[in-house]
CSV table of C-alpha atoms and ligand atoms in Angstrom, one decimal:
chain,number,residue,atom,x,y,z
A,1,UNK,CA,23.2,2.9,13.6
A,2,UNK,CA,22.6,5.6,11.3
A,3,UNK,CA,25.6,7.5,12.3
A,4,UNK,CA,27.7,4.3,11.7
A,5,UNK,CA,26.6,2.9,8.5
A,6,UNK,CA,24.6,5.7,7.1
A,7,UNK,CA,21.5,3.8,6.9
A,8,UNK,CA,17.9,4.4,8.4
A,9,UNK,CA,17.1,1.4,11.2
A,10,UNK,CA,13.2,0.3,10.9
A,11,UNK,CA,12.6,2.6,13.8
A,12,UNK,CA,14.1,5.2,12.2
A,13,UNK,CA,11.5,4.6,9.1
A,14,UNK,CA,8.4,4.0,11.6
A,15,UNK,CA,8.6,7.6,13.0
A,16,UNK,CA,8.3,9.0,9.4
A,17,UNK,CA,5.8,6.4,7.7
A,18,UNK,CA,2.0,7.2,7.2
A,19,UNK,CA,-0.5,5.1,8.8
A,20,UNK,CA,-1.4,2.1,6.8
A,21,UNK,CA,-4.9,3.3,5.9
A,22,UNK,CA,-3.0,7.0,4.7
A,23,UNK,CA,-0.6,5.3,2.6
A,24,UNK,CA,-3.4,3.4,0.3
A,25,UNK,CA,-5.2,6.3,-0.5
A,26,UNK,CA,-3.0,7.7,-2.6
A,27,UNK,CA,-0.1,9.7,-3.4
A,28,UNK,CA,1.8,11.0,0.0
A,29,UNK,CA,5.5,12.1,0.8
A,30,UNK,CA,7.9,10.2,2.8
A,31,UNK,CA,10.4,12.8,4.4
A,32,UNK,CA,13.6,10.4,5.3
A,33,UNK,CA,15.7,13.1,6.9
A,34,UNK,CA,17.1,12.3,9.8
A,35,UNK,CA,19.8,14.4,11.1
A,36,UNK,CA,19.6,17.8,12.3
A,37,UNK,CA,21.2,20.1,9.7
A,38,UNK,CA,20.8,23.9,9.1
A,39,UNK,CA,18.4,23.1,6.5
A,40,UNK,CA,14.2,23.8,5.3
A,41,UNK,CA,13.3,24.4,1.7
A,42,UNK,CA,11.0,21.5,2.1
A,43,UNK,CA,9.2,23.7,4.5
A,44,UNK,CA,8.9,26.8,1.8
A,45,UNK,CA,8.1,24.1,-1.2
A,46,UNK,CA,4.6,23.0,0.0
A,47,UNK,CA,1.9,24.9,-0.7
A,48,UNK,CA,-0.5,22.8,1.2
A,49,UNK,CA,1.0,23.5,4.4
A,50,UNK,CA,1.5,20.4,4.8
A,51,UNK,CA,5.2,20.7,6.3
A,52,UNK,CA,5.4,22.6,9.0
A,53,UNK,CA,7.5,25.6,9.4
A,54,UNK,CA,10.3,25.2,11.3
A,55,UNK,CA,11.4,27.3,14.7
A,56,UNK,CA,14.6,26.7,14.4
A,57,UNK,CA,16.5,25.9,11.2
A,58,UNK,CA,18.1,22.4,12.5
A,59,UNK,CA,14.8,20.7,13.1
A,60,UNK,CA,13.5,17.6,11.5
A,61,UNK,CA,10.4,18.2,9.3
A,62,UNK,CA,7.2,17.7,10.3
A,63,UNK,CA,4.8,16.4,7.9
A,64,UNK,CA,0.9,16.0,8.3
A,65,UNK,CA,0.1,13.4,5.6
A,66,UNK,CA,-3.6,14.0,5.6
A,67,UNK,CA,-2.8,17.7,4.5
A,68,UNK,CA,-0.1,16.2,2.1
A,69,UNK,CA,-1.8,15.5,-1.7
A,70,UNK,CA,2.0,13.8,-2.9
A,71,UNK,CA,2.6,17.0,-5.5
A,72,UNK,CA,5.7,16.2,-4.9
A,73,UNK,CA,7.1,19.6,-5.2
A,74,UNK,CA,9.1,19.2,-2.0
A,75,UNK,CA,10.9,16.2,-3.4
A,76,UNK,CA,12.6,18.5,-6.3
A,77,UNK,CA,13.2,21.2,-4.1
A,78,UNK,CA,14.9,18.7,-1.1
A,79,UNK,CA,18.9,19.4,-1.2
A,80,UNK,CA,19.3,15.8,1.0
A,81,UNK,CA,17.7,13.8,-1.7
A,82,UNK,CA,15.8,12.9,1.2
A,83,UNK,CA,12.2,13.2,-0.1
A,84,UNK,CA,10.2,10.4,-1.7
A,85,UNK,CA,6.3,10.1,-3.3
A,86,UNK,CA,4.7,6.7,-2.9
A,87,UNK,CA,1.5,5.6,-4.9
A,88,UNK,CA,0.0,2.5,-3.0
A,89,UNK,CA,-3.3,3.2,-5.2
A,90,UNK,CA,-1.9,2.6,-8.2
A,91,UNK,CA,-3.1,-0.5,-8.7
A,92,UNK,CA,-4.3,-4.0,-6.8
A,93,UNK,CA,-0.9,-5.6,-7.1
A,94,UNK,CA,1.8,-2.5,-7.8
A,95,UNK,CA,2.8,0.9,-6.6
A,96,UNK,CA,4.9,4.2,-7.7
A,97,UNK,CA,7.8,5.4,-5.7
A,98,UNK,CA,9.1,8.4,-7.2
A,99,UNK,CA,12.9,9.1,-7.0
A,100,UNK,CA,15.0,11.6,-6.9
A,101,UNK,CA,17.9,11.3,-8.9
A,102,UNK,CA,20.8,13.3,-10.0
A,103,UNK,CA,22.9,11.0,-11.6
A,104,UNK,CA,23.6,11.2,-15.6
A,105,UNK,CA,22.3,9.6,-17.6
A,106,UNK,CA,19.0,9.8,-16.8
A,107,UNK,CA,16.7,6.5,-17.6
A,108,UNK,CA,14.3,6.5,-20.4
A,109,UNK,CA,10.4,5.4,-19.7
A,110,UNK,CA,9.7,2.0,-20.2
A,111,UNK,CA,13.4,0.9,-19.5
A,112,UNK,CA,14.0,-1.9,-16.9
A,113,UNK,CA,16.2,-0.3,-14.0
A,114,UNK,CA,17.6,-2.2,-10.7
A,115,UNK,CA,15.5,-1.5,-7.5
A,116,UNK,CA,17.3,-0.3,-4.6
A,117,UNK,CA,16.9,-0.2,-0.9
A,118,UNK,CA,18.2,2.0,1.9
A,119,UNK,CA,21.6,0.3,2.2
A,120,UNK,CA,22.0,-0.6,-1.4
A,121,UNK,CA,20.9,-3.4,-1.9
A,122,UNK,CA,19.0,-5.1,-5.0
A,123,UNK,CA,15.3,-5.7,-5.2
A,124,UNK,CA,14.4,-6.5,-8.1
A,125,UNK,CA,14.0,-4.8,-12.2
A,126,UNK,CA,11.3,-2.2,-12.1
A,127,UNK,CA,9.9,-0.5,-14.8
A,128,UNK,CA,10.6,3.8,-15.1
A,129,UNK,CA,7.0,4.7,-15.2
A,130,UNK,CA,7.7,8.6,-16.0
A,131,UNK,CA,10.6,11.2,-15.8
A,132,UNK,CA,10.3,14.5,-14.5
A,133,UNK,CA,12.8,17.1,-15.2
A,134,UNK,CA,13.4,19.2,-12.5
A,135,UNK,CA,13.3,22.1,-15.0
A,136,UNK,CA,15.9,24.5,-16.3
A,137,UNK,CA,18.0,25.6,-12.9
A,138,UNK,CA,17.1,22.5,-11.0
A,139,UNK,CA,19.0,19.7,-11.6
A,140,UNK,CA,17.1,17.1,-9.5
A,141,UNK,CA,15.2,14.3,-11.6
A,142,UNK,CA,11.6,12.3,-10.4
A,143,UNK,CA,11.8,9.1,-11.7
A,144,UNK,CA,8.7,7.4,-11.0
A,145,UNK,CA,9.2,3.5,-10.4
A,146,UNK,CA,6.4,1.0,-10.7
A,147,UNK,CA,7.1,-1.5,-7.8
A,148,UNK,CA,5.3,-4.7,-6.2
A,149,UNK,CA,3.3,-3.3,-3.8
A,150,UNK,CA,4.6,-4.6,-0.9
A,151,UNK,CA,8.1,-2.9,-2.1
A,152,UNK,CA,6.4,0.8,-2.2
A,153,UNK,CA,8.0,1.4,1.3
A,154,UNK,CA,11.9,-0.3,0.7
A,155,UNK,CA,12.1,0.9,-2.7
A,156,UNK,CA,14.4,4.2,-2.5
A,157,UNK,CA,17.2,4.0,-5.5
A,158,UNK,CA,17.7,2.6,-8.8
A,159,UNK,CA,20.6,1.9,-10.5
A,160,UNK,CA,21.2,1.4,-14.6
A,161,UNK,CA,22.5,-1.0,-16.4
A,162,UNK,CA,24.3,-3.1,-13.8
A,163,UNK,CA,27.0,-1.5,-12.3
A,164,UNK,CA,28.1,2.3,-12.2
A,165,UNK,CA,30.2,4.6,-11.4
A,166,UNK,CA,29.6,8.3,-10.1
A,167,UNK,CA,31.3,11.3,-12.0
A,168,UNK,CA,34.2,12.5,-11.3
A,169,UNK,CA,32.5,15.8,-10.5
A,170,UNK,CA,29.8,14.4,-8.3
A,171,UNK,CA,29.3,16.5,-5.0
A,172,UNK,CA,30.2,14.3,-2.4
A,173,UNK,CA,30.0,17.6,0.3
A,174,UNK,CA,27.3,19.7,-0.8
A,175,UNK,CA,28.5,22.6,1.9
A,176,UNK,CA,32.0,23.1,1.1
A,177,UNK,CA,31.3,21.8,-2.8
A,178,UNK,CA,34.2,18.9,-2.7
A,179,UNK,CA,33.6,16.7,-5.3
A,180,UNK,CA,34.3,13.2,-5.4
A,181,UNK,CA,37.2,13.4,-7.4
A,182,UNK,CA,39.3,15.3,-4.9
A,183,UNK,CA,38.3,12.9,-1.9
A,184,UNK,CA,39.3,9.9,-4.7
A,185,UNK,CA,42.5,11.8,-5.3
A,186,UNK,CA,43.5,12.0,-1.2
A,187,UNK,CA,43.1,8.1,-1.1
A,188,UNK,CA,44.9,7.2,-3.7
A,189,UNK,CA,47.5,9.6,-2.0
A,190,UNK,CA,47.0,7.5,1.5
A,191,UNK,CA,44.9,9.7,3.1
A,192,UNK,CA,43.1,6.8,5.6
A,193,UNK,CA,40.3,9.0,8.0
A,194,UNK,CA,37.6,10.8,7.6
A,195,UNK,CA,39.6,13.5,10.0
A,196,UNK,CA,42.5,13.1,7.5
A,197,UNK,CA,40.5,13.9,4.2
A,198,UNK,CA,38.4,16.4,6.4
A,199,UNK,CA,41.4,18.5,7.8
A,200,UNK,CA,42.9,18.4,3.8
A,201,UNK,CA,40.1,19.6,1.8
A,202,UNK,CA,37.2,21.0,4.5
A,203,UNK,CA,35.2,18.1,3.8
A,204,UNK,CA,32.4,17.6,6.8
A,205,UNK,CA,33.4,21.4,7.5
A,206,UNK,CA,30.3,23.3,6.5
A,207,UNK,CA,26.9,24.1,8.3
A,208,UNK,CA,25.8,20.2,8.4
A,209,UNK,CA,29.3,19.3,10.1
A,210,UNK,CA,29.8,16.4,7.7
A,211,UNK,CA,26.4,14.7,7.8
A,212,UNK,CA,26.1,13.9,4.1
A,213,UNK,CA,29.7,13.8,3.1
A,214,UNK,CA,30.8,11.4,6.2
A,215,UNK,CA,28.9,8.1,5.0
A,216,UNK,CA,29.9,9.2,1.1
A,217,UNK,CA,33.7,9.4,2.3
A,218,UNK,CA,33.6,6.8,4.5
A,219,UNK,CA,32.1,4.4,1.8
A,220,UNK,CA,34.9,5.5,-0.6
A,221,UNK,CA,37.5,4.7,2.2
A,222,UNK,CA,35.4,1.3,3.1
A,223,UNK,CA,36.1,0.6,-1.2
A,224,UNK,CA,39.6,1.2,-1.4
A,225,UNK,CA,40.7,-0.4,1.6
A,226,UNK,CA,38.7,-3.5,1.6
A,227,UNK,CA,37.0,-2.9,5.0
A,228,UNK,CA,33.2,-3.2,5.6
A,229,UNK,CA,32.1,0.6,6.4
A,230,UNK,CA,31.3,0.1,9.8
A,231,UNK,CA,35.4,-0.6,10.6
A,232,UNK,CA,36.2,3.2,8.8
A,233,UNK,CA,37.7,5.4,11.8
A,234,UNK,CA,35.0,7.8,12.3
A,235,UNK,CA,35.9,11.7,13.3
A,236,UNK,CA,35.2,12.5,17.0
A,237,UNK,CA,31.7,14.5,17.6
A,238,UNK,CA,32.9,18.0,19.7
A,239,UNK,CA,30.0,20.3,20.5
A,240,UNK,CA,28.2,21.9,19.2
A,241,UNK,CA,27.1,19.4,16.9
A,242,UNK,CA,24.9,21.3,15.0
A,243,UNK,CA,25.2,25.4,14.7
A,244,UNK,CA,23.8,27.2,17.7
A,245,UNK,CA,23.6,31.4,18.1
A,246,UNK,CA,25.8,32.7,19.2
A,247,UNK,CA,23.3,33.8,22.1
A,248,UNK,CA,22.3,31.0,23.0
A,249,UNK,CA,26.4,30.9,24.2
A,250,UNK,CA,26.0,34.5,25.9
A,251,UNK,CA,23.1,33.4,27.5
A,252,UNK,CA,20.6,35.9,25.9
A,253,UNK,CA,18.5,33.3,24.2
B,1,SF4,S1,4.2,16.2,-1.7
B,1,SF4,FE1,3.4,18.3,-2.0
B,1,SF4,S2,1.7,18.5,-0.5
B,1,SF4,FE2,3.0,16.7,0.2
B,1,SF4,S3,4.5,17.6,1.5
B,1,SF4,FE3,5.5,17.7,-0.5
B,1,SF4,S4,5.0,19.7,-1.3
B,1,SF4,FE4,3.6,19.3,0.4
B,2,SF4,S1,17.3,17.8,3.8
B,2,SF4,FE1,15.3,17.9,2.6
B,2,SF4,S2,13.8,17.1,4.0
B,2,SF4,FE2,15.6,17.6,5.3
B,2,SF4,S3,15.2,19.7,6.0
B,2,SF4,FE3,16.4,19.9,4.0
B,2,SF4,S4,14.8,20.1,2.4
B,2,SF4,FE4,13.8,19.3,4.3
C-alpha cells in the first residue's frame, strides 16, 4: 500500500505510535519513516538517546518514547519531513502537532490553516499555535497546530489559504536535486512513466532509489493525466533495492 499510493496504512502507523498512556503525558516524537533509505541524522540529533544508533545506514529508527522528552530537535534536523511532536497534554479537549514545513510562505500565529492527514485530505481549520524557524542554514519550519484531541494522531499537514501551488523550485528528488519544475516540464513534453522522467533527468536515481521522488512524480503524472495515482505505471524494483557494500557482494561481510 505504501509503495502504491505513498501513504502509511494504519498498521504502518501502529508500529511507530506510543502507547496510549505515553502519548498523554506529554510531548513525544512520532518517527513516520518507513522505507529503508541510506539515511540517520535523526539518530545524531537526539541528545537524549532516545533514537537509537543505527548499524547499518538503511535501517528504520528506533525510538524509545519514555527516553524521548519531544525537544523536537530531530524533527528540524529530519531530511524526509518524516518527524512529528504531539502534545496530548495540552489541554482536556485539544492537542499540539508540530509540523514540519518547508513551503513559503510560512503561516503567521494565530492564523486559521486547513488540517491535513496522511493522504491529503481535509480535517478541519486549526489554529498555528507557534512558528519555529529552523534557524539561519536550516530551512525546515515547526509549525505547531492546536488540534481536537482526538485529531493529535491524523493531523500531519496544513495547507494555507485554500488551495496552493508548490514553487517552481521545490525539490521534488532530494538526491539528485531535480526540482519540480523540470519533472513539470517532461510532462508537458509527454513524458508518461516514472521510468520515462527517471531515465531523462535521474530522478529516483540517487542513494534512496526514488523513494521520495516516486509518489511526488507519480502524483504530478496522476494530475496531468486525470488518473487516480494508484493507475500511474510504476518502475520495476531490480535488486538491490537499497545500497549494499560492495562486500557484502564479494562475500567478505
Ligand atoms: S524529540 Fe528530542 S528527545 Fe525525542 S527523539 Fe527527537 S531529539 Fe530525541
Ligand atoms: S528520513 Fe528522517 S526519520 Fe528517516 S532516517 Fe532520515 S532523518 Fe531519520
Amino acid at each position: 500500500m505504501l509503495n502504491k499510493t505513498g501513504v502509511p496504512t494504519a498498521e504502518d502507523i501502529k508500529t511507530v505510535s506510543p502507547s496510549e498512556e505515553r502519548l498523554i503525558k506529554g510531548p513525544v516524537a512520532i518517527i513516520e519513516c518507513f522505507q529503508e533509505i541510506p539515511c540517520n541524522p535523526c539518530t545524531e540529533a537526539c541528545k537524549q538517546g532516545a533514537i537509537q544508533p543505527m548499524e547499518d545506514i538503511n535501517n528504520l529508527p528506533k525510538l524509545d518514547f519514555n527516553n524521548c522528552n519531544g525537544c523536537g530537535v530531530c524533527l528540524s534536523r529530519c531530511p524526509g519531513l518524516a518527524i512529528f511532536i504531539v502534545d496530548a497534554s495540552y489541554s482536556d479537549k485539544e492537542a499540539i502537532v508540530r509540523i514540519p514545513y518547508e513551503y513559503a510562505p510560512v503561516p503567521q500565529v494565530g492564523e486559521k490553516v486547513v488540517g491535513l492527514n496522511r493522504a491529503g485530505e481535509e480535517l478541519g481549520s486549526f489554529e498555528v499555535h507557534k512558528v519555529q524557524s529552523g534557524g539561519q542554514k536550516n530551512k525546515t519550519y515547526t509549525i505547531w497546530l492546536v488540534v481536537p484531541k482526538d485529531l493529535v494522531m491524523d493531523v500531519r499537514g496544513i495547507r494555507l489559504g485554500g488551495v496552493r501551488h508548490a514553487a517552481k523550485e521545490t525539490i521534488v528528488c532530494r538526491c539528485e536535486d531535480i526540482t519540480l519544475d523540470e519533472v513539470k516540464s517532461l510532462i508537458s513534453q509527454g513524458y508518461r512513466t516514472i521510468d520515462e522522467i527517471k531515465r531523462v533527468i535521474r530522478a529516483g536515481m540517487g542513494p534512496c532509489q526514488g523513494r521520495t521522488c516516486r509518489m511526488l512524480i507519480a502524483q504530478e503524472l496522476a494530475k496531468v493525466y486525470g488518473i487516480p495515482v494508484g493507475d500511474v505505471l510504476m518502475p520495476t524494483f531490480r535488486a538491490p533495492v537499497k545500497p549494499v557494500k560492495l562486500g557484502t557482494f564479494a562475500g567478505g561481510e
